[in-house]
mmCIF file of C-alpha atoms in Angstrom:
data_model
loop_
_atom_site.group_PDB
_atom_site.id
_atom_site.type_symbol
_atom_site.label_atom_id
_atom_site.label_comp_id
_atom_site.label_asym_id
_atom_site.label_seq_id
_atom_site.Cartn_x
_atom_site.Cartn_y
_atom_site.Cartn_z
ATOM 1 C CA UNK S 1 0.000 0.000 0.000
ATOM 2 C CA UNK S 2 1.267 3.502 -1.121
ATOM 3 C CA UNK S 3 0.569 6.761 0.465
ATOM 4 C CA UNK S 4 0.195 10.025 -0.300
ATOM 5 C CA UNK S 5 -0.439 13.323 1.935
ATOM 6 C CA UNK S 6 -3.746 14.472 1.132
ATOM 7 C CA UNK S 7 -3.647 18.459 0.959
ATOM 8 C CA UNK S 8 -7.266 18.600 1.304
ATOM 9 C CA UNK S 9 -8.272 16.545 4.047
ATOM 10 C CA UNK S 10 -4.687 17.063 5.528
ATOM 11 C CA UNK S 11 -4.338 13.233 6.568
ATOM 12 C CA UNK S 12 -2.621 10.353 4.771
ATOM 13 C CA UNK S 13 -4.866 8.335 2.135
ATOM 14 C CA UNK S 14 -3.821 5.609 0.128
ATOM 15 C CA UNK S 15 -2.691 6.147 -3.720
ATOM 16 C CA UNK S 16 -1.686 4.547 -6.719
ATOM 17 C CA UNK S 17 2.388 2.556 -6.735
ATOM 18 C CA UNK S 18 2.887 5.816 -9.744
ATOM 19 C CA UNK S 19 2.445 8.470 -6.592
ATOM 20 C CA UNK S 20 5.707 7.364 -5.340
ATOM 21 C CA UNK S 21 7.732 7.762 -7.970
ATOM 22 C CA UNK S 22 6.141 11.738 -8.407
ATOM 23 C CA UNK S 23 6.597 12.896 -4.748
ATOM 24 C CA UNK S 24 4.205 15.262 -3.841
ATOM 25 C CA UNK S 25 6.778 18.181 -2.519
ATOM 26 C CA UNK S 26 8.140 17.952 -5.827
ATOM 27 C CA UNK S 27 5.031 19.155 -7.763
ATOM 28 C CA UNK S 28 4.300 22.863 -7.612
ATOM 29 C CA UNK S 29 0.535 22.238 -8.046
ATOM 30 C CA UNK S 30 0.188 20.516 -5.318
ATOM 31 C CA UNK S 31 1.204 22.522 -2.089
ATOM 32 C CA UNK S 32 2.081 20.308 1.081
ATOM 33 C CA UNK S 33 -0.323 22.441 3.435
ATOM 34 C CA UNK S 34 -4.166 23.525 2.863
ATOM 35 C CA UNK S 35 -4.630 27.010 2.794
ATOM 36 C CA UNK S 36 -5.297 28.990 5.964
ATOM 37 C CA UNK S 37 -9.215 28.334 6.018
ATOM 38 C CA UNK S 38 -11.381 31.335 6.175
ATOM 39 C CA UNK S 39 -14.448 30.691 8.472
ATOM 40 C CA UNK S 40 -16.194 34.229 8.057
ATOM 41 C CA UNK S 41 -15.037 37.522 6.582
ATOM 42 C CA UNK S 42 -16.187 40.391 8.661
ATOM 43 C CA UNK S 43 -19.524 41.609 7.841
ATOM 44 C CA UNK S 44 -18.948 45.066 5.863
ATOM 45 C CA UNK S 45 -21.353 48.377 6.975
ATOM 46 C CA UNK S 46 -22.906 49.690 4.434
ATOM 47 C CA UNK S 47 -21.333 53.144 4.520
ATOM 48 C CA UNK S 48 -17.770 51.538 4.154
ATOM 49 C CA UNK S 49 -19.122 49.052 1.256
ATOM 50 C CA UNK S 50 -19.077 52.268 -1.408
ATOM 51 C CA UNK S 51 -20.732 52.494 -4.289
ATOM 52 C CA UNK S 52 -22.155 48.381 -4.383
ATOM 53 C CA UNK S 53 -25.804 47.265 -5.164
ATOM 54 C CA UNK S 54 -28.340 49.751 -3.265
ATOM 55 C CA UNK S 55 -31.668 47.760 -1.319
ATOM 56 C CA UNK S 56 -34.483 48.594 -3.648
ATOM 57 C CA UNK S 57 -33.700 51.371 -5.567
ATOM 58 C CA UNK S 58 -31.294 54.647 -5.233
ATOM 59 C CA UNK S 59 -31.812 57.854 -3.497
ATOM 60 C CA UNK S 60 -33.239 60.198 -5.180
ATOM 61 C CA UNK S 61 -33.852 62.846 -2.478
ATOM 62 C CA UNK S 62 -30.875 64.992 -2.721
ATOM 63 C CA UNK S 63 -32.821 65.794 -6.381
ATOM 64 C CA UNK S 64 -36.085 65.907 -5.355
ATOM 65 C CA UNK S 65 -34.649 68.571 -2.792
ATOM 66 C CA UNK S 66 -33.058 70.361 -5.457
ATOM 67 C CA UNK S 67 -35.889 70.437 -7.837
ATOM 68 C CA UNK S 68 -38.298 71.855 -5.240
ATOM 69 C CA UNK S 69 -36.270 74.554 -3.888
ATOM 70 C CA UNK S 70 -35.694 76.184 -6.549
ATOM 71 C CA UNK S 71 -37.058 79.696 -6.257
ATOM 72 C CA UNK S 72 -39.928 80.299 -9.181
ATOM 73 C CA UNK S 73 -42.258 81.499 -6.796
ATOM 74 C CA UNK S 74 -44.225 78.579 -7.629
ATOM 75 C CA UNK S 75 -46.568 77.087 -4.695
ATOM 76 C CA UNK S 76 -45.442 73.763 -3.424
ATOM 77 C CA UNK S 77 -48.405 72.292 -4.319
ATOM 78 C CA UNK S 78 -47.663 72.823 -7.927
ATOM 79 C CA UNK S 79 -43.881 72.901 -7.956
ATOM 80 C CA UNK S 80 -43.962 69.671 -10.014
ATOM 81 C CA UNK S 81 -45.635 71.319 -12.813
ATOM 82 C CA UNK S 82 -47.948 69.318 -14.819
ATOM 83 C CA UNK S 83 -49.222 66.624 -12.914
ATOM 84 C CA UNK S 84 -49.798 68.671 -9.982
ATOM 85 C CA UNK S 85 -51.574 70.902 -12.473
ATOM 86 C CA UNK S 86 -53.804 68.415 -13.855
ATOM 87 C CA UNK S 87 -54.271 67.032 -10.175
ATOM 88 C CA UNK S 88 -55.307 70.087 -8.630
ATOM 89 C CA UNK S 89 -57.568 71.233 -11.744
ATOM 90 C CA UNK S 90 -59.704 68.005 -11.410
ATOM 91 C CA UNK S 91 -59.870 68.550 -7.700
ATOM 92 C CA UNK S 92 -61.149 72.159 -7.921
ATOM 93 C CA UNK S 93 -63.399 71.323 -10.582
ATOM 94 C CA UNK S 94 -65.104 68.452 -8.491
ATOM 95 C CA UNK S 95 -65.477 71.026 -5.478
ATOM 96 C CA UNK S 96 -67.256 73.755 -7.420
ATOM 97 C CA UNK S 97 -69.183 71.863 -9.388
ATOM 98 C CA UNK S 98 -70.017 69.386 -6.060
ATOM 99 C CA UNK S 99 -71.179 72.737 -4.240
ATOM 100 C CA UNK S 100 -73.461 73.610 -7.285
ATOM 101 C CA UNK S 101 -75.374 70.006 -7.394
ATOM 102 C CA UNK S 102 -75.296 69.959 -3.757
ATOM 103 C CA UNK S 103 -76.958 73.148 -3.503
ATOM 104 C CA UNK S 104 -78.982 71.683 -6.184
ATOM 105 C CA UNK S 105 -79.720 68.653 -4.306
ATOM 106 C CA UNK S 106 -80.653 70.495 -1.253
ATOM 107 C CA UNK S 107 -83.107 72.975 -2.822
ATOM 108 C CA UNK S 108 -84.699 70.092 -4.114
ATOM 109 C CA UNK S 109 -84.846 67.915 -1.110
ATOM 110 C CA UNK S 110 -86.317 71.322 0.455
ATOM 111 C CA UNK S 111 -89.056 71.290 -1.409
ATOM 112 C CA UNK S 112 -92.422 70.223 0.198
ATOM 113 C CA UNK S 113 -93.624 66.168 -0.838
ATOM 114 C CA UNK S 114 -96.225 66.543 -3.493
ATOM 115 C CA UNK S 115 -97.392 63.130 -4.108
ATOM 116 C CA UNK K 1 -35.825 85.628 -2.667
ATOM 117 C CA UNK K 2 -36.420 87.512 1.109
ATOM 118 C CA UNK K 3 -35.259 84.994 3.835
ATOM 119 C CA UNK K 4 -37.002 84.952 6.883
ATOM 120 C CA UNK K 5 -35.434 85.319 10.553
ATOM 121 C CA UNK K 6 -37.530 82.910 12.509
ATOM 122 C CA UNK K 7 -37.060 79.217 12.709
ATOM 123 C CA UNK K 8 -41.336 78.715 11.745
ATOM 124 C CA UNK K 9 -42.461 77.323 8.654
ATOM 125 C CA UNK K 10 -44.711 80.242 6.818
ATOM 126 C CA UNK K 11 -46.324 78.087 4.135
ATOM 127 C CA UNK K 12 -47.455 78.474 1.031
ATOM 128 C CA UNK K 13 -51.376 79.292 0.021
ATOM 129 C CA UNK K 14 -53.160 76.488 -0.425
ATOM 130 C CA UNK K 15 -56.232 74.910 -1.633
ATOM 131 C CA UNK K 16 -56.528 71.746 0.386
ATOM 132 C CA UNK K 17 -58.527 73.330 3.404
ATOM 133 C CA UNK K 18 -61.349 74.591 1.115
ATOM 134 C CA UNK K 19 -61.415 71.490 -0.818
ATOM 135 C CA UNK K 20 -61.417 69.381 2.256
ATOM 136 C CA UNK K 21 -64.194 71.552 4.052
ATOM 137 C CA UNK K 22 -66.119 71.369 0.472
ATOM 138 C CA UNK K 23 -65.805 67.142 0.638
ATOM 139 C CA UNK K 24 -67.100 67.170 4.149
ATOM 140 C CA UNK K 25 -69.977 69.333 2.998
ATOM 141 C CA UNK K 26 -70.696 66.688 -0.300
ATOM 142 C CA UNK K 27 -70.421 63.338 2.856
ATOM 143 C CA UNK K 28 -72.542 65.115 5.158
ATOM 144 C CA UNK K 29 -75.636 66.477 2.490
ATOM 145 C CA UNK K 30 -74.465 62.986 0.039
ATOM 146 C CA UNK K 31 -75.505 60.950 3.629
ATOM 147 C CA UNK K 32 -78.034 62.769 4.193
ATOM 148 C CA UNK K 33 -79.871 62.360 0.070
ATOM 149 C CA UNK K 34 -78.876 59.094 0.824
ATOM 150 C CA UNK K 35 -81.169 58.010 3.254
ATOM 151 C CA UNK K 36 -84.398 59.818 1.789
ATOM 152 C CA UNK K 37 -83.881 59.823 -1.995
ATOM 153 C CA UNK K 38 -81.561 56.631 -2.441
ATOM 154 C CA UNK K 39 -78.930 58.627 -4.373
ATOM 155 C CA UNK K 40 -75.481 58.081 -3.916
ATOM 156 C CA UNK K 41 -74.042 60.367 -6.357
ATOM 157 C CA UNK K 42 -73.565 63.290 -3.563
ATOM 158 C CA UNK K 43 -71.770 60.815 -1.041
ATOM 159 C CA UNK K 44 -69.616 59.277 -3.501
ATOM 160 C CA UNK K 45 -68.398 63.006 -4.673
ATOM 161 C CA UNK K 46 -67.818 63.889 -1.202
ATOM 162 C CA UNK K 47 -65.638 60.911 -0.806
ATOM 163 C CA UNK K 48 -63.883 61.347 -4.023
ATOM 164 C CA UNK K 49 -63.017 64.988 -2.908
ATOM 165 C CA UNK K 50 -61.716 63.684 0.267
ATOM 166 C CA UNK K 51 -59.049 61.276 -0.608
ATOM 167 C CA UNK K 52 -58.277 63.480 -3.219
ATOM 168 C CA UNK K 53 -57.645 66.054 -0.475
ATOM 169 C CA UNK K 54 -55.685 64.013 2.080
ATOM 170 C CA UNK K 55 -53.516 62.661 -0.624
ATOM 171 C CA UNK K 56 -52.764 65.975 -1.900
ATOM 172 C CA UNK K 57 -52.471 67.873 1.406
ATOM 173 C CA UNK K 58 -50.437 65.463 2.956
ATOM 174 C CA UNK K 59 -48.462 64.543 -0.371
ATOM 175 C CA UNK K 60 -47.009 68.881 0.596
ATOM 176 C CA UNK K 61 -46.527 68.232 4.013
ATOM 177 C CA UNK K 62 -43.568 65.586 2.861
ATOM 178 C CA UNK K 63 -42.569 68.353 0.082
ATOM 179 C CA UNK K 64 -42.441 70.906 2.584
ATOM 180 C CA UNK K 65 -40.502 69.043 5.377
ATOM 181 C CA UNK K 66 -38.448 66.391 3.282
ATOM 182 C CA UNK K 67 -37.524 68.497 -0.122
ATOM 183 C CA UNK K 68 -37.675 71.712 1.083
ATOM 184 C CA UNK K 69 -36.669 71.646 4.943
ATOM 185 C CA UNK K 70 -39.086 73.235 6.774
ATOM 186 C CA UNK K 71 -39.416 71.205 9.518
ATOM 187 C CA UNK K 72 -37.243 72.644 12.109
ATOM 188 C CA UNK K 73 -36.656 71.594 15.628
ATOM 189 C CA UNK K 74 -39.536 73.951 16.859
ATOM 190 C CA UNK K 75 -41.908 73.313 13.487
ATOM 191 C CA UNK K 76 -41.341 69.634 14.697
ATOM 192 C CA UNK K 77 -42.538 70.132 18.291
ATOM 193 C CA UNK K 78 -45.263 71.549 16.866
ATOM 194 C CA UNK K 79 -46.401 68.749 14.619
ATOM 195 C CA UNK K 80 -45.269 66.765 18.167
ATOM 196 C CA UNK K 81 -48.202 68.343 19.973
ATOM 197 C CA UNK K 82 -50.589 68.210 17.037
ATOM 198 C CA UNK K 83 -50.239 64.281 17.014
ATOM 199 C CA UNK K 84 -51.047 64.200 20.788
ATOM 200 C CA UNK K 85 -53.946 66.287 20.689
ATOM 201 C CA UNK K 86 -55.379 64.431 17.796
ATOM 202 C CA UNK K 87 -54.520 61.216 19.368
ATOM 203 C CA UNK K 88 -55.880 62.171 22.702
ATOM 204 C CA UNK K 89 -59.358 63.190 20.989
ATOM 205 C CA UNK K 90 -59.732 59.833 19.505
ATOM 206 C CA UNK K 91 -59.143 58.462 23.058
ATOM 207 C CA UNK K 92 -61.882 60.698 24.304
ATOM 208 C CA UNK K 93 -64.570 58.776 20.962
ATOM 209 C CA UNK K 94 -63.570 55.427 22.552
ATOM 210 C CA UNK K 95 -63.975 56.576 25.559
ATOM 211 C CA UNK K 96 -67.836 57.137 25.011
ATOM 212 C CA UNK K 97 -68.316 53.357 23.546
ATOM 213 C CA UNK K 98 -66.737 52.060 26.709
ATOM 214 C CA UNK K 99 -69.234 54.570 28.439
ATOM 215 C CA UNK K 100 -71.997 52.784 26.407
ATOM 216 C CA UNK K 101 -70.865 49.165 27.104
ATOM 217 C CA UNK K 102 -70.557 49.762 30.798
ATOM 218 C CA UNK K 103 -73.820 51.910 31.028
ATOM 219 C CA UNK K 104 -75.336 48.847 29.354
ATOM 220 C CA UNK K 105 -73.724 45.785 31.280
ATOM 221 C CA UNK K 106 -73.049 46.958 34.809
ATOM 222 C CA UNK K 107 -77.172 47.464 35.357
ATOM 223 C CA UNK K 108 -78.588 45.478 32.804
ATOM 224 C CA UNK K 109 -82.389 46.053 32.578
ATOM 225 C CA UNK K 110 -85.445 43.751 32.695
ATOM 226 C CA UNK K 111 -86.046 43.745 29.350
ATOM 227 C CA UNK K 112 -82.554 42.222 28.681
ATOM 228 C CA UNK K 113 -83.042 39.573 31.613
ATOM 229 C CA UNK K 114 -81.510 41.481 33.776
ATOM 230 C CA UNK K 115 -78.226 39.668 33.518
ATOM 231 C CA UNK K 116 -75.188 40.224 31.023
ATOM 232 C CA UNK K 117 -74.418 38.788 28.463
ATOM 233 C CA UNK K 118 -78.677 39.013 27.334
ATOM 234 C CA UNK K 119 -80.505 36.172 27.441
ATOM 235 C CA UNK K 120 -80.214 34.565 24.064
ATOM 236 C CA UNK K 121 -76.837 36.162 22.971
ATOM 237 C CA UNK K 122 -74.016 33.586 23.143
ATOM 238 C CA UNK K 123 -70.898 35.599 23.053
ATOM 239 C CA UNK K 124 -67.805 34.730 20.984
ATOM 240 C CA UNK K 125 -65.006 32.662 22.996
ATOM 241 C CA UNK K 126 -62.831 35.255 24.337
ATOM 242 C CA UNK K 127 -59.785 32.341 24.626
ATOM 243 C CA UNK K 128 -60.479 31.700 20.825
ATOM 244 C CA UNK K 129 -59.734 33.892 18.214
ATOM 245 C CA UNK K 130 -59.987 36.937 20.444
ATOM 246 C CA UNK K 131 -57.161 36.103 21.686
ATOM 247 C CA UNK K 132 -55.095 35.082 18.606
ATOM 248 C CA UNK K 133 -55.953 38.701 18.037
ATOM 249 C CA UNK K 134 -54.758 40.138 20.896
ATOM 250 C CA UNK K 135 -51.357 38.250 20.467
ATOM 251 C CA UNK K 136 -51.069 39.281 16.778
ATOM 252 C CA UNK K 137 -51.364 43.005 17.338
ATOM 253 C CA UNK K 138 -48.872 43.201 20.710
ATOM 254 C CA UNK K 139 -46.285 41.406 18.005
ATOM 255 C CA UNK K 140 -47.174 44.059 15.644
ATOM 256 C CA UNK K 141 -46.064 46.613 18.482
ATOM 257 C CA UNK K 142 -43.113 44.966 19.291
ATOM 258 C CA UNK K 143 -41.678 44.848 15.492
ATOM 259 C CA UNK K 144 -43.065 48.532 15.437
ATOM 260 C CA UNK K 145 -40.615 48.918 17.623
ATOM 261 C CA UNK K 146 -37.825 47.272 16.369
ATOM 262 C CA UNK K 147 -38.699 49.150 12.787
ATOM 263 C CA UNK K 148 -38.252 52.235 14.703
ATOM 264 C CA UNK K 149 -34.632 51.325 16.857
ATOM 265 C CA UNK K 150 -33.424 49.744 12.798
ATOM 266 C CA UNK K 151 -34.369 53.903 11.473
ATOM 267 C CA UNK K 152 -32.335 55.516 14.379
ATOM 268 C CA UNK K 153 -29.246 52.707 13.844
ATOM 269 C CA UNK K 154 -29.312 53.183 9.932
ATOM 270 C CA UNK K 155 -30.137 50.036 9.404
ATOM 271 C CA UNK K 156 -32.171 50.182 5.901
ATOM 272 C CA UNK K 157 -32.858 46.754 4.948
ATOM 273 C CA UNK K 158 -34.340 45.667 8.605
ATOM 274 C CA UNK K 159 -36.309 48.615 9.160
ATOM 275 C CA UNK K 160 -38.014 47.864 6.032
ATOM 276 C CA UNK K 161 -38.594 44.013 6.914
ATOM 277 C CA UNK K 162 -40.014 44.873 10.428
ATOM 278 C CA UNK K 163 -42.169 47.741 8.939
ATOM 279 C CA UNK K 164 -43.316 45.468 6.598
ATOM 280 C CA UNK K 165 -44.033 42.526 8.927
ATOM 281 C CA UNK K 166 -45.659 45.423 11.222
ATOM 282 C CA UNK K 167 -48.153 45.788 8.370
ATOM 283 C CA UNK K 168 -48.656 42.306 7.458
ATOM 284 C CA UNK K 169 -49.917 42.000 11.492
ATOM 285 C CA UNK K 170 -52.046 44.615 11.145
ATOM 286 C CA UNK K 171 -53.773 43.256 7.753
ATOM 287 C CA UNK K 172 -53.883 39.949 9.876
ATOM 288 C CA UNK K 173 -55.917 41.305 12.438
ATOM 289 C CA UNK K 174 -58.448 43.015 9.919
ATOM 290 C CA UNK K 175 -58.574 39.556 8.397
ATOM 291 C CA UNK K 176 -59.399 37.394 11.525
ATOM 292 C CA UNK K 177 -61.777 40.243 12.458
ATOM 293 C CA UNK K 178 -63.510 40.213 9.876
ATOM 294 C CA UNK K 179 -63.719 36.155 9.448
ATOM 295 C CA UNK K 180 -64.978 36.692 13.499
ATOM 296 C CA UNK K 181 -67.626 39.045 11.977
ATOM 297 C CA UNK K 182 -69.159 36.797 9.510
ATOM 298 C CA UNK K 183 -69.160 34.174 11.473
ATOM 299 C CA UNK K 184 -70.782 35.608 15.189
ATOM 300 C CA UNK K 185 -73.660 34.364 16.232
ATOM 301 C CA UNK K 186 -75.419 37.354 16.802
ATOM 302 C CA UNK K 187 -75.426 41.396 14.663
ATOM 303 C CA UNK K 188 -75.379 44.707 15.517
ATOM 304 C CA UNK K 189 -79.457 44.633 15.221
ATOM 305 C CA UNK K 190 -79.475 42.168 18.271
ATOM 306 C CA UNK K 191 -80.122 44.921 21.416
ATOM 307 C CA UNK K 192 -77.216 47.043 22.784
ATOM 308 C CA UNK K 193 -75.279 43.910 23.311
ATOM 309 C CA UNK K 194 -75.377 43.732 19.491
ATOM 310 C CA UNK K 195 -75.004 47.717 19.180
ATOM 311 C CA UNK K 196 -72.272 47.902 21.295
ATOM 312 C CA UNK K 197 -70.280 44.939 20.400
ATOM 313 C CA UNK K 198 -70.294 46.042 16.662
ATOM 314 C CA UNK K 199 -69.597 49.767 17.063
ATOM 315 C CA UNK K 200 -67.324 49.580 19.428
ATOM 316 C CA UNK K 201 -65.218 46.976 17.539
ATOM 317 C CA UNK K 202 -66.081 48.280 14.556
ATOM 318 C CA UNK K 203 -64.643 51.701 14.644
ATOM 319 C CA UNK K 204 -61.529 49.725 16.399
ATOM 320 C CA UNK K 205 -61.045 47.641 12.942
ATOM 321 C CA UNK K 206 -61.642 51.285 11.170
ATOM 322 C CA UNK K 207 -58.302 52.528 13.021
ATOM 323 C CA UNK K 208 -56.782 49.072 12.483
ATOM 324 C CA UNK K 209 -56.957 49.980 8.624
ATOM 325 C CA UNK K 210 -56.066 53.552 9.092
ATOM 326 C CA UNK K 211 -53.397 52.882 11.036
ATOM 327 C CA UNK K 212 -52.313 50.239 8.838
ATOM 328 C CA UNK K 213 -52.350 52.687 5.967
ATOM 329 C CA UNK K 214 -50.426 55.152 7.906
ATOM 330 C CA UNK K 215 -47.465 52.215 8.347
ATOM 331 C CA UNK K 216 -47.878 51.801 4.492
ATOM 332 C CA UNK K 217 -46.976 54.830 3.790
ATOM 333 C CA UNK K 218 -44.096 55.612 6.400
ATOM 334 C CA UNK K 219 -42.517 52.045 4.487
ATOM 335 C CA UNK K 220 -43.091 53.886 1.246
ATOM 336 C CA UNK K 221 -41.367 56.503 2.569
ATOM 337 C CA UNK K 222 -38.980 54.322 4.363
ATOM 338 C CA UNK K 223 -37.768 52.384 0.613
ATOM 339 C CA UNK K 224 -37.765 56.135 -0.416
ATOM 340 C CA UNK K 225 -34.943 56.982 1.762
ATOM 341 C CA UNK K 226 -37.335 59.769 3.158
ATOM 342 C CA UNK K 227 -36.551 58.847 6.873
ATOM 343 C CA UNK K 228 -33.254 59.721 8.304
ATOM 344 C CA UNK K 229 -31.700 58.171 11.480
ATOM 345 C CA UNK K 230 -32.878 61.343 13.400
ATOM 346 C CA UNK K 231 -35.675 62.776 11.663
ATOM 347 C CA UNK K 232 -38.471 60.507 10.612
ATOM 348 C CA UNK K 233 -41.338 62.062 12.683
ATOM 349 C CA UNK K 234 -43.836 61.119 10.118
ATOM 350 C CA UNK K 235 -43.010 57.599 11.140
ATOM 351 C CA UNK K 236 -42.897 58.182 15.217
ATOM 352 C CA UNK K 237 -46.617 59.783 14.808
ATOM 353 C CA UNK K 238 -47.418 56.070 12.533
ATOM 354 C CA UNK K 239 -46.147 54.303 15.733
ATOM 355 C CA UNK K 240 -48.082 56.434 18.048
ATOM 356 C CA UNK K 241 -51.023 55.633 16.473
ATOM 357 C CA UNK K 242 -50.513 52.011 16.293
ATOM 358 C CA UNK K 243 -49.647 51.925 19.974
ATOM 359 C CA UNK K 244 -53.035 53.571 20.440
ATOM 360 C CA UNK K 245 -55.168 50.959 18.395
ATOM 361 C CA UNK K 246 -53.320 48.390 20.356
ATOM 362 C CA UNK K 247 -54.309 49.640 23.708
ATOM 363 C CA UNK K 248 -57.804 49.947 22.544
ATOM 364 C CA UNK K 249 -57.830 46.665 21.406
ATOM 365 C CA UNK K 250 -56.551 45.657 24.891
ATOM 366 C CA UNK K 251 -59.036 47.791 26.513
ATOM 367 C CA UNK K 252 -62.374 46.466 24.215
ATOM 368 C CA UNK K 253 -60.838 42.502 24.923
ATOM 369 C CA UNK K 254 -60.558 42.962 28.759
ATOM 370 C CA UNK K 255 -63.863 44.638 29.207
ATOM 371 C CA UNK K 256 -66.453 43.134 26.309
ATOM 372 C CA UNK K 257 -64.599 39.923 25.117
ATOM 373 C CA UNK K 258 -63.276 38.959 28.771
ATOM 374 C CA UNK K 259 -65.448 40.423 31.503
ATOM 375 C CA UNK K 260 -68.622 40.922 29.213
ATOM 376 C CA UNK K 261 -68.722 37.201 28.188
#
C-alpha cells in the first residue's frame, strides 16, 4: 500500500504505486499544506461598502430637494408642474361643481312632498 | 428671494382646506340624500373629494418638510403636539363606547333579563380567536418597535422588513376580524349587546386599517430613503397611532370579550 499526503483533508490516504515515484513536494501544483481556512469575513457596513448594489432602488432625495427649492415662486403644491396641475384642476373642478349640485340637491330635497 | 429670521415654517397658500371643508360638505348632504332619496351620487363626490384632499395635502406636508426643509426643531414640536392632541381626541370617541358598554352591562335592565351577556346572545369565545388577536397586534407593536430602533441605527434593509411585517400584522388582524364578523352568532341589530359589540369593535377595525395605511406609507417613505436616522417624525406619529389601536384593542378585549362574556 502507497501513500500520499492528502492536501485537502490534511491526513494520509492511500494512492496509486505511480504516486511514489512523483513525490508530492516535488510538484508545484500541489502545495504540502491547505490554505489557511477562512471561516467568516467580517460583515462590511454599508457606509464603508461604497458604491455596491443599493436595497431597492437609489436615493433620489438629494434631487427631489433640489428640484423643489428652486425659487420660481411657484406654490409647493404645484412645484412639479404638470401633474400637480392636472391634479389640482380636477380637484377644484369636483369642489365647485359638487357645491353647485349639492346646492342643487338640497333645494330640491327642500321642497315640500307633493305626491 | 427675502429669507425669513424665525425658525417657523410660513407656508405656502393652499387649496386643500377649502377642498377638504367642500368634501365634508358633499359626505354630510351625500348621507343625508342618501337616506331619503336613495342617491349616492352626492356621497360618492364627497368621498372622491376627500381622498383626493388628504392625498394631496399630505403629499405637501412631505414636500415641505423632506424636499424643502421646513421642519425645524420647533416646526417639529409643533407637529409633536398636534399628534397628541389628535390622538388624545380619539381616546376621548372610545372613551364614550366604553361609556356605552358599561352603562349597558353593569345594570342590565329587565327587558334584557336582567343579567349580562342578554338572554339569548351567546358571546364569541374570548380564549379563541380573540385572543389570537390580541397576540397578533402586541407582536405588531413589538416589530413597530424594532422598525423604529433599525431607522435611528441606519439600518435600511431591517427597518423595512419589520415595517413590513408590522403591516402584514395589522392586515392579519383586519382579516381574523372580519372572518370573526361573519361568522358571530349574533349582529349589531341584536339589542345594545349587538349595538355595542359592533360599534365599538367596529370603529376599532376602522383605526386598524387607518393605522395600517399610515405604516404603508411611512414604508413607502422608508424604501424612499425619506426617513433619516434622526428625523423621521412622520413615522414616530405612525407608531403612536398604532400603539393607540393596540391599547384599545386591549381595553375592548378585557372589558367586552373577557369580563362581558
Amino acid at each position: 500500500m502507497y501513500y500520499k499526503f492528502s492536501g485537502f483533508t490534511q491526513k494520509l490516504t492511500g494512492s496509486a504505486p505511480a504516486t511514489a515515484y512523483n513525490p508530492q513536494g516535488l510538484r508545484a501544483s500541489l502545495p504540502a499544506e491547505s490554505p489557511t481556512m477562512i471561516f467568516a469575513t467580517p460583515t462590511k457596513v454599508v457606509s464603508e461598502a461604497g458604491a455596491t448594489a443599493e436595497y431597492m432602488g437609489a436615493n433620489k432625495v438629494p434631487d427631489l430637494q433640489k428640484l423643489f427649492q428652486t425659487s420660481d415662486g411657484t406654490p409647493v403644491h404645484l412645484k412639479r408642474g404638470y401633474p400637480d396641475r392636472l391634479l389640482y384642476r380636477t380637484t377644484m373642478a369636483l369642489t365647485i361643481g359638487g357645491v353647485a349640485y349639492c346646492l342643487v340637491a338640497l333645494y330640491i330635497a327642500a321642497q315640500p312632498n307633493r305626491k | 428671494m427675502a429669507h425669513q429670521v424665525h425658525a417657523y415654517h410660513m407656508v405656502d397658500p393652499s387649496p386643500w382646506p377649502l377642498t377638504g371643508a367642500v368634501g365634508a360638505l358633499l359626505l354630510t348632504s351625500g348621507l343625508a340624500i342618501w337616506m331619503h332619496f336613495h342617491d349616492m351620487t352626492l356621497l360618492a363626490l364627497g368621498l372622491i373629494l376627500l381622498l383626493l384632499t388628504m392625498y394631496q395635502w399630505w403629499r405637501d406636508i412631505i414636500r415641505e418638510g423632506t424636499f424643502q426643509g421646513h421642519h425645524t426643531p420647533p416646526v417639529q414640536k409643533g407637529l409633536r403636539y398636534g399628534m397628541i392632541l389628535f390622538i388624545t381626541s380619539e381616546v376621548f370617541f372610545f372613551l364614550g363606547f366604553f361609556w356605552a358598554f358599561y352603562h349597558a352591562s353593569l345594570a342590565p335592565t329587565p327587558e334584557l333579563g336582567g343579567c349580562w351577556p342578554p338572554t339569548g346572545i351567546t358571546p364569541l369565545d374570548p380564549f379563541e380567536v380573540p385572543l389570537l388577536n390580541t397576540a397578533v397586534l402586541l407582536a405588531s407593536g413589538v416589530t413597530v418597535t424594532w422598525a423604529h430602533h433599525s431607522i435611528m441605527e441606519g439600518h435600511r434593509k431591517e427597518a423595512i422588513q419589520s415595517l413590513a411585517l408590522t403591516i402584514l400584522l395589522g392586515f392579519y388582524f383586519t382579516f381574523l376580524q372580519a372572518m370573526e364578523y361573519y361568522e358571530a352568532p349574533f349582529t349589531i341589530a341584536d339589542g345594545v349587546y349587538g349595538s355595542t359589540f359592533f360599534v365599538a369593535t367596529g370603529f376599532h377595525g376602522l383605526h386598524v386599517i387607518i393605522g395600517s395605511t399610515f405604516l404603508a406609507i411611512c414604508l413607502l417613505r422608508q424604501v424612499l430613503y425619506h426617513f433619516t436616522s434622526d428625523h423621521h417624525f412622520g413615522f414616530e406619529a405612525a407608531a403612536w397611532y398604532w400603539h393607540f389601536v393596540d391599547v384599545v384593542w386591549l381595553f375592548l378585549y378585557i372589558s367586552i370579550y373577557w369580563w362581558g362574556s
